[in-house]
């Protein structure tokens, strides 16, 4: 279970989260929405332990896998090597194939389109055994058909864990067990 009690966080005197509290279940889908600059990414970073709140308490799970807003791929590594960073190449290869990248396993990031790079980042996150999968706009830059397929793959591979996903598209958050509007 993830629990935040009265979290406050400010940057350069601007408060982005103030006395924010929530308790999330062990499993399920949590969709976080809100306008740009409202604190969604900051909230994810606090949950993941990447940013400390100025005040309040955080209780989180031990194993978190994350998709950042940027793809953060290693430029010298292939798609397969990037996806296998936290798992086996066999598992990474299966996920890349499921995400439609079977012909791109040995390409480096500079040889991939933006949408392909995005899917490699998602495969890397899903390949890790985690208690919670935190995804910051994981579907950005994907066309409608690919977006729907990738969301189905994400939901399939996170069904026994907690999925926390930031999205600007209300359709991406359809079916969420918990919805947070910041």
PDB file of C-alpha atoms in Angstrom, residues 17-18 32 37 41 43-44 67 77 87 89 91 119 126 131 147 163 170 174 181:
ATOM      1  CA  UNK A  17       1.331  20.224  -3.484  1.00  0.00           C
ATOM      2  CA  UNK A  18      -0.172  21.368  -0.197  1.00  0.00           C
ATOM      3  CA  UNK A  32      -3.910  11.050 -12.217  1.00  0.00           C
ATOM      4  CA  UNK A  37       2.237  22.446 -13.989  1.00  0.00           C
ATOM      5  CA  UNK A  41       5.044  14.654 -11.979  1.00  0.00           C
ATOM      6  CA  UNK A  43       3.565  13.653  -6.953  1.00  0.00           C
ATOM      7  CA  UNK A  44       4.912  10.670  -8.908  1.00  0.00           C
ATOM      8  CA  UNK A  67       8.244   5.323 -17.078  1.00  0.00           C
ATOM      9  CA  UNK A  77      22.441   0.200 -26.293  1.00  0.00           C
ATOM     10  CA  UNK A  87      15.211  -8.148 -16.363  1.00  0.00           C
ATOM     11  CA  UNK A  89      16.646 -10.434 -22.456  1.00  0.00           C
ATOM     12  CA  UNK A  91      11.411 -11.295 -20.969  1.00  0.00           C
ATOM     13  CA  UNK A 119       7.393   1.622 -26.329  1.00  0.00           C
ATOM     14  CA  UNK A 126       7.035  -3.713 -17.497  1.00  0.00           C
ATOM     15  CA  UNK A 131       4.945  -3.816  -6.637  1.00  0.00           C
ATOM     16  CA  UNK A 147      -2.093   3.890 -28.037  1.00  0.00           C
ATOM     17  CA  UNK A 163      -0.442   1.000 -11.786  1.00  0.00           C
ATOM     18  CA  UNK A 170      -9.522  11.052 -20.115  1.00  0.00           C
ATOM     19  CA  UNK A 174     -11.173   4.983 -18.297  1.00  0.00           C
ATOM     20  CA  UNK A 181      -7.690  15.179 -10.281  1.00  0.00           C
TER      21      UNK A 181
END
